[in-house]
Structures are given as C-alpha cells and as structure tokens.
Coordinates of C-alpha atoms in Angstrom, one line a residue:
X83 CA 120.9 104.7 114.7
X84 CA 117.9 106.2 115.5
X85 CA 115.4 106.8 112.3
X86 CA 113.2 109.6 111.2
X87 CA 110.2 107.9 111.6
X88 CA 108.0 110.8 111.7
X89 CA 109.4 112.4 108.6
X90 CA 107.2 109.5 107.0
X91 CA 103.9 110.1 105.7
X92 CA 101.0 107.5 107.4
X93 CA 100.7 106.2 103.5
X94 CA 104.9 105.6 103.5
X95 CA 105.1 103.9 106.6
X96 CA 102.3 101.6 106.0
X97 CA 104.2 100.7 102.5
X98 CA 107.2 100.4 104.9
X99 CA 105.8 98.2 107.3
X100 CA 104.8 95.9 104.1
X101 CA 108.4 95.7 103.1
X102 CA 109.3 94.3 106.8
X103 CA 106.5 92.0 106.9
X104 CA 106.9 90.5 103.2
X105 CA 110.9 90.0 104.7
X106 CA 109.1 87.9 107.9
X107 CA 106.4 86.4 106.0
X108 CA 107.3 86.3 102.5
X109 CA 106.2 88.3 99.0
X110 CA 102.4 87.1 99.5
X111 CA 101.9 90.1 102.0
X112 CA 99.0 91.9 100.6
X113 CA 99.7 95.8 101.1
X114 CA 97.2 97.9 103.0
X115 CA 93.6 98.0 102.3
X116 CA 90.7 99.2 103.9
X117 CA 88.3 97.0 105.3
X118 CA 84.4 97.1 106.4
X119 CA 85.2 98.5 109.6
X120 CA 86.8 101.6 108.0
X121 CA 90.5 100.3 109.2
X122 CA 93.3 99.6 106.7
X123 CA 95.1 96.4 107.1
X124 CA 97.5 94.3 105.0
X125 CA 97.5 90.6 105.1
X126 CA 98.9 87.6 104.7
X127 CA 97.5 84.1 104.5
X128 CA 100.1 80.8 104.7
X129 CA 103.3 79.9 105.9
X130 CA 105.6 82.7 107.1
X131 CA 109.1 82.6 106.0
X132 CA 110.7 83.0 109.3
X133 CA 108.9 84.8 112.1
X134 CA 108.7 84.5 114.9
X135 CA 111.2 82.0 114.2
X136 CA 112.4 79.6 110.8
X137 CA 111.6 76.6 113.6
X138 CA 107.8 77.5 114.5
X139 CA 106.5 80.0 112.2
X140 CA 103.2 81.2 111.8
X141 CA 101.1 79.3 109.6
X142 CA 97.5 81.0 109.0
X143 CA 95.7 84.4 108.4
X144 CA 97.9 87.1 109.4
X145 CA 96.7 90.7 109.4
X146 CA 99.3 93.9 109.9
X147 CA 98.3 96.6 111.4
X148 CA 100.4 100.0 111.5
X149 CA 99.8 102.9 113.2
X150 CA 102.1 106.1 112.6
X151 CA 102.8 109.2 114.7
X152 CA 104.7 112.3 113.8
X153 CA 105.9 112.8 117.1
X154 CA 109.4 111.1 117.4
X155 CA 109.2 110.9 121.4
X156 CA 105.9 108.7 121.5
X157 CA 105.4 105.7 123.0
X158 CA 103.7 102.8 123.5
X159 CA 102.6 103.6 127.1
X160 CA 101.0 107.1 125.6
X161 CA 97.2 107.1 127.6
X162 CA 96.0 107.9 124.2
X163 CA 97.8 104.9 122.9
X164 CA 96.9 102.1 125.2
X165 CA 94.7 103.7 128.1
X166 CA 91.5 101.5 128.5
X167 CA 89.5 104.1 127.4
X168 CA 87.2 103.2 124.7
X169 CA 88.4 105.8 122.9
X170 CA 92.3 104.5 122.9
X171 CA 94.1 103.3 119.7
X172 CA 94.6 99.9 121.7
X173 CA 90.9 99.8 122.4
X174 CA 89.8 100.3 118.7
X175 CA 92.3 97.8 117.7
X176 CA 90.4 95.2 120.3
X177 CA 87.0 95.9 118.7
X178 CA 88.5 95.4 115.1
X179 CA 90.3 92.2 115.7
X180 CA 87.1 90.3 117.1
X181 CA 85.3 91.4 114.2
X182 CA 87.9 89.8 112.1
X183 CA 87.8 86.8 114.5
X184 CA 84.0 86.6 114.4
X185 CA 84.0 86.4 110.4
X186 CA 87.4 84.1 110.2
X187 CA 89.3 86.5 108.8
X188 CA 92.4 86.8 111.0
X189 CA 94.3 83.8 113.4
X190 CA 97.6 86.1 113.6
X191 CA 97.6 89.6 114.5
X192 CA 100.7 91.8 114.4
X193 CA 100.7 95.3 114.9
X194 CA 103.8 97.8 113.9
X195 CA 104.2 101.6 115.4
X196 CA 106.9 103.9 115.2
X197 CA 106.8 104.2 118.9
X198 CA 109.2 103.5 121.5
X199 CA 108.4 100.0 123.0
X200 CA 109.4 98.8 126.6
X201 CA 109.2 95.1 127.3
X202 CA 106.7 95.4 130.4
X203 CA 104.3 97.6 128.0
X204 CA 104.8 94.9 125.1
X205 CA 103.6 92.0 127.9
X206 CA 100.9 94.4 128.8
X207 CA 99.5 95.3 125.3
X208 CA 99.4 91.5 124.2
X209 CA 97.8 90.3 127.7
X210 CA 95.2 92.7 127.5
X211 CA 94.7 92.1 123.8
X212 CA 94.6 88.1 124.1
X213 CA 92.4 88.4 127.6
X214 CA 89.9 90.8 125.7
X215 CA 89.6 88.5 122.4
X216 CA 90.8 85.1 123.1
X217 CA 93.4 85.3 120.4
X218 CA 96.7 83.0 122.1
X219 CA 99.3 85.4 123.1
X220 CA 101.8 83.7 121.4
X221 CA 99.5 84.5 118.1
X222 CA 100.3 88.3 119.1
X223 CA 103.0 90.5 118.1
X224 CA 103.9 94.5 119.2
X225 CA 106.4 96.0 117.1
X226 CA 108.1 99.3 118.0
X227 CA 110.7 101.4 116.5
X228 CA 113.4 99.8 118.8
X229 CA 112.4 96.6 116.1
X230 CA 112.0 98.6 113.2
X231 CA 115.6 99.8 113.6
X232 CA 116.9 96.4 113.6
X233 CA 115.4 95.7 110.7
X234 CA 116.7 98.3 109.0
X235 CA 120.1 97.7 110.4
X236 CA 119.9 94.1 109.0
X237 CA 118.8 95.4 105.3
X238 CA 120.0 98.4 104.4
X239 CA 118.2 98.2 101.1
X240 CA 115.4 99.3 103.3
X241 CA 117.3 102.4 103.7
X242 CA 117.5 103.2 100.0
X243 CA 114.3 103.1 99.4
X244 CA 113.2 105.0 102.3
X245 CA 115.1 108.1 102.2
X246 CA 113.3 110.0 104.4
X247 CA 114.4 107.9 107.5
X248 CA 118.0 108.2 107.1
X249 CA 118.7 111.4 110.1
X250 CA 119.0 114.5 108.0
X251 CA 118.3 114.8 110.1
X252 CA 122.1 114.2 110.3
X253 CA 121.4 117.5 109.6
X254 CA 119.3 117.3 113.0
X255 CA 119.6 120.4 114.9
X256 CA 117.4 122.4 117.6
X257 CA 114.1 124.5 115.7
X258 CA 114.0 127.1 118.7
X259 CA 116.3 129.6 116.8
X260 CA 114.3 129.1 114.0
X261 CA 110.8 129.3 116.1
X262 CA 112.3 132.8 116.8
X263 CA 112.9 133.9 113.3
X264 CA 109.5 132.5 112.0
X265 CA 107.9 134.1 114.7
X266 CA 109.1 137.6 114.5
X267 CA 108.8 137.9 110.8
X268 CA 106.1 135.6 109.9
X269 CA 103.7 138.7 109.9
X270 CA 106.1 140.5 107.8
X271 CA 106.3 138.2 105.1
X272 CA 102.7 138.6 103.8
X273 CA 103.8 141.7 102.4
X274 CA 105.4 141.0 98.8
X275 CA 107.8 143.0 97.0
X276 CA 106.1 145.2 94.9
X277 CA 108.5 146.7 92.4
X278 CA 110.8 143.4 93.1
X279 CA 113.9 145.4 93.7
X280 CA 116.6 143.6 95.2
X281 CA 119.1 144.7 98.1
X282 CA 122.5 144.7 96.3
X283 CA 124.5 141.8 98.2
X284 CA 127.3 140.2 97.5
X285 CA 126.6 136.4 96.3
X286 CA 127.0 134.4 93.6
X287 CA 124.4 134.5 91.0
X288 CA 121.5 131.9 91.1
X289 CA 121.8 129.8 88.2
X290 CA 125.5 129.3 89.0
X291 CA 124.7 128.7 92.5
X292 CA 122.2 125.9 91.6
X293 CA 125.2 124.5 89.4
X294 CA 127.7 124.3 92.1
X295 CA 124.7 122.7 94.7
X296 CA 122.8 120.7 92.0
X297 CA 119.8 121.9 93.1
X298 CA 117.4 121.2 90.0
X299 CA 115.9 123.7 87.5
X300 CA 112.2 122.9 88.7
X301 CA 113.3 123.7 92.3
X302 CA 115.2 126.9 91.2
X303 CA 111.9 128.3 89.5
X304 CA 109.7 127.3 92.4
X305 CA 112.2 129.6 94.7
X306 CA 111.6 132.4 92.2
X307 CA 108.0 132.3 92.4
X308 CA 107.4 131.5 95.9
X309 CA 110.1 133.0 98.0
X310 CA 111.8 135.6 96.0
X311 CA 109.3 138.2 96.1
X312 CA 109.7 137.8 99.5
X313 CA 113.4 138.7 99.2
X314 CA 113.4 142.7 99.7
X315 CA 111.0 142.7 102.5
X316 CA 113.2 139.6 104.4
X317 CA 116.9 141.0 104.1
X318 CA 115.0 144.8 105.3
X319 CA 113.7 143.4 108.4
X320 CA 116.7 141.4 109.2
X321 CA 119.1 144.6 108.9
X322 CA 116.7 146.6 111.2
X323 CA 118.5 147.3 114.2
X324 CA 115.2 147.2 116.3
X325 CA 115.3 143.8 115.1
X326 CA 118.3 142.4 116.3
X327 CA 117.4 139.6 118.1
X328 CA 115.3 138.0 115.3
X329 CA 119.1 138.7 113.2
X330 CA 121.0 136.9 116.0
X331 CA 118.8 133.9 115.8
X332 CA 118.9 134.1 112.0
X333 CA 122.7 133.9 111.7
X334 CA 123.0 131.1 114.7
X335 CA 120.9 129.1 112.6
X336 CA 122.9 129.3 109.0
X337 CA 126.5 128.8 111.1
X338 CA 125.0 125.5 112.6
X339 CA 123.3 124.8 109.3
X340 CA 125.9 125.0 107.1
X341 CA 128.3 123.2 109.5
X342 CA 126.3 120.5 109.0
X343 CA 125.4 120.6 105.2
X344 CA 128.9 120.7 105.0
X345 CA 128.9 117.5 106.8
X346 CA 126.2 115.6 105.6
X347 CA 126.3 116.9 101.7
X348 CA 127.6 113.2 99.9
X349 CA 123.8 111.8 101.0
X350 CA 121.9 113.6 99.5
X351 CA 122.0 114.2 95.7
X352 CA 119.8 117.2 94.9
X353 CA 120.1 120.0 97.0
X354 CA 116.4 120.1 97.3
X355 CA 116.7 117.5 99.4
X356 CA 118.6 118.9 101.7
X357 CA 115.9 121.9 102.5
X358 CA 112.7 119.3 102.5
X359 CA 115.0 117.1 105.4
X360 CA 115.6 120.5 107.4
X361 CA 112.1 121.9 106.9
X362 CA 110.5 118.2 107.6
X363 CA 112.8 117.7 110.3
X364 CA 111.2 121.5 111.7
X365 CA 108.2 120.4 111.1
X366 CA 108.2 117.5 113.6
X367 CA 110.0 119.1 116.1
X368 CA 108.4 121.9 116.7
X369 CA 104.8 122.4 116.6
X370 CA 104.9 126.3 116.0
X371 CA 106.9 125.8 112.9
X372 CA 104.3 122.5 111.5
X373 CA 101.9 125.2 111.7
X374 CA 103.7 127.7 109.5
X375 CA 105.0 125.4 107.3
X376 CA 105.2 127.8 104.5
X377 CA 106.7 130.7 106.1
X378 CA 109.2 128.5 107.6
X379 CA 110.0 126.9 104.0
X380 CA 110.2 130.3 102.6
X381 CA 113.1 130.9 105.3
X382 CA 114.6 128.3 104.2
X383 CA 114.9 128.8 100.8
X384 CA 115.8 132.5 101.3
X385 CA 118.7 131.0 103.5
X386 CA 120.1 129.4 99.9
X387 CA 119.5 132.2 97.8
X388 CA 121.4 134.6 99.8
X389 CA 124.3 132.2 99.8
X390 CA 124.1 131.6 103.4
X391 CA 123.8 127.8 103.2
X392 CA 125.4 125.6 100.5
X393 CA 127.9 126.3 98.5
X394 CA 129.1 129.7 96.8
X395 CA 131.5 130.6 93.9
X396 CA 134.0 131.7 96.7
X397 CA 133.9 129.0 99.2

C-alpha cells in the first residue's frame, strides 16, 4: 500500500519517525529537538533493540534525522536532495554530522525521508556521507518510504494513530476537474451573498443531513459561516449556460466523488474527515489548488451542503 506521506505535517512525521525508531531502538528515543546548529534531531544513546539486526545492533549515540516533503513523487535522487551542491539537503546534513562528530555527540547516524529510495542511490548517499566524515558506513542508515511502508505493514497500530496516511486518499482521485472549477470561479467567490437568499433546491435539510453523515455540530456551524454565504453566488454561476464547462467539470467531480465516499465511508468516522482527506489530498497534488486552499475548501463543503456528496434523506 502506498501511504499519504505528504498529507503529514513536517511536525507529524518527525513524531512518526520517533515511533519507528523507538520500535528499532527502544522507548529511550528522545523525540525531536533543536540543536546549536539550528537542525532538529532526536536521539538515542545505548543499546538498540534490534536494528540493524537483534545479532549486531547498534550500541552508542544515535541521532535521527527526518526530512519531509509534500510532494508524493520525490525522491532520493532529487538534485535538490543529494546534488553536491553546498546548498543540497545531503550537503547540510554532511556539515551537521561532523559538528556532532567534532563535539562527541553522535557515533550512529540514521536519516528517514518520505522519498522514494533506489538501492544504487542508498549506496551512494552513505558513501558520500562516510567518505565526507569518516563515520563507518555500516554506522549509516537511509530510510525511504519504500521502508517506512514496511513498517507500517508490520504494525498497524502505526496506522491508527496516523490517520492521515491511510489513502483517502482511497478516496484518491485526479484534482484537474477540480483545478477547472477553482479556477473559473475562484474570482467569483469573493463576492458574498448579500441578502443571503438561497436558490430553492431540492435537498435534505442541513441538520438532518449532518445526522445521517455524522458530520459534527462544530463542523456544521463552520460551513455556515464560511461557505454558505457563498451559496447563492456558487449554484448562479454554475447554472450559467456561458459557464458550462466549469458545470461539466463540477458534476464529473461529485459522480467520481461520491462513488468513492460511498466506497471508502466505514474509515472514517466524522464526515469532516472525509472533506479534510479530499481537500489535503488536492492540496498535494496539485499546486494551483495548495495555493487556493480556501476557495478549493469552500468547494468542497458546498459539494455537501447541496447534497451532492454524502448521503441524503432519499438515497
């Protein structure tokens, strides 16, 4: 299964990258601090429990590193990543571990990222890392998401904890329909409402609606005062026959939306949570859409209220 790693804040990846190193190195791992150079690290000093293996673990200073990216197709190989440019993630990371070296703070080094990790670029990373500081090679580790998912696989606990990985991204679907609708109205939607007079439709009403989708009182009142005034303005543009593409795009994206709500529902318990994993998972997809986050949210939101995702009174 491939995990939403970039749904993760960097502050909720580095705590799970603590909850995979306390299960190789035991509950002494010390989470992520920040450290003289500016870096955040989390350590470990002793005996690991069983890495790299229960026969020869390590046994010593061990700082974690973790770097996060929201892009879900990096890798390891990325110029920005692990070019030789002084300015490279790789590069910085050299210059950090001999300080650490220098002052005796660090005999291990381990570093996770949520970036895919070929086995010529792992041999690559940890020569150039052990050639450039003297640390042993075998005193090296490079963890990618190829890793991270076997992990995961192996404790599914993980999984609880970490909602955000889990692919509601079943609910995964392409964001180019939905580039199209937050691009043709996006303009649109900064005018409000005025008199708040709603096109008469036929739906079920909101508070029952929330009932039947468990979507939470707080959530309801936060899609009265953010998107509803909104409401008028939205259906008008969408009926507009000079708008008809926008329209098209707008109901291709509820019929493959709600196919896979549908699918997906039993995983998530609050319906909230099913339109932060769709508007996170548009978010990292498509760059347009992270940077109107709110309009795209708003879109979102209106999609539920006009009862053309979840569930109605009639379905």
């Amino acid at each position: 299964m491939g995990y939403q790693y970039e749904n993760l804040s960097e502050d909720t990846f580095e705590k799970l990258v603590v909850q995979i190193s306390k299960i190789h190195f035991g509950s002494g791992v010390k989470p992520f601090a920040k450290g003289p150079d500016g870096g955040r690290d989390a350590f470990f000093n002793g005996k690991a429990d069983n890495y790299p293996s229960k026969s020869e673990p390590w046994n010593g200073k061990i700082v974690i590193q973790a770097k996060h990216t929201d892009y879900s197709t990096a890798s390891f190989s990325d110029k920005k990543f692990s070019s030789n440019a002084k300015t490279s993630i790789i590069s910085k990371e050299i210059h950090s571990i001999n300080k650490l070296i220098e002052n005796n703070n660090l005999d291990y080094y381990i570093l996770f990222s949520n970036r895919s990790l070929a086995a010529q670029m792992e041999k690559i990373i940890s020569e150039r890392i052990s050639s450039e500081t003297d640390l042993p090679q075998n005193k090296i580790a490079i963890i990618g998401k190829e890793e991270m998912d076997s992990v995961l696989e192996s404790y599914p606990e993980l999984k609880k904890i970490f909602k955000e990985l889990l692919p509601i991204t079943p609910l995964s679907f392409s964001p180019e329909e939905m580039a199209k609708i937050v691009f043709g109205i996006k303009d649109v939607l900064t005018q409000k409402n005025k008199n708040n007079t709603l096109l008469p439709s036929k739906r079920t009403k909101f508070d029952r609606k929330n009932e039947i989708n468990k979507l939470s009182i707080p959530y309801a009142n936060k899609i009265r005062k953010e998107a509803l005034p909104f409401h008028y303005i939205f259906n008008t543009f969408l009926q507009n026959p000079i708008n008809e593409e926008v329209s098209k795009a707008y109901y291709d994206t509820i019929f493959e939306l709600q196919s896979l709500i549908i699918t997906y529902r039993e995983e998530f318990d609050k319906f909230e949570k099913i339109i932060d994993s769709i508007c996170h998972h548009l978010y990292s997809k498509n760059s347009f859409l992270n940077t109107n986050k709110r309009t795209t949210r708003i879109i979102v939101e209106l999609m539920y209220y006009n009862c053309d995702i979840g569930e109605s009174e009639d379905d």
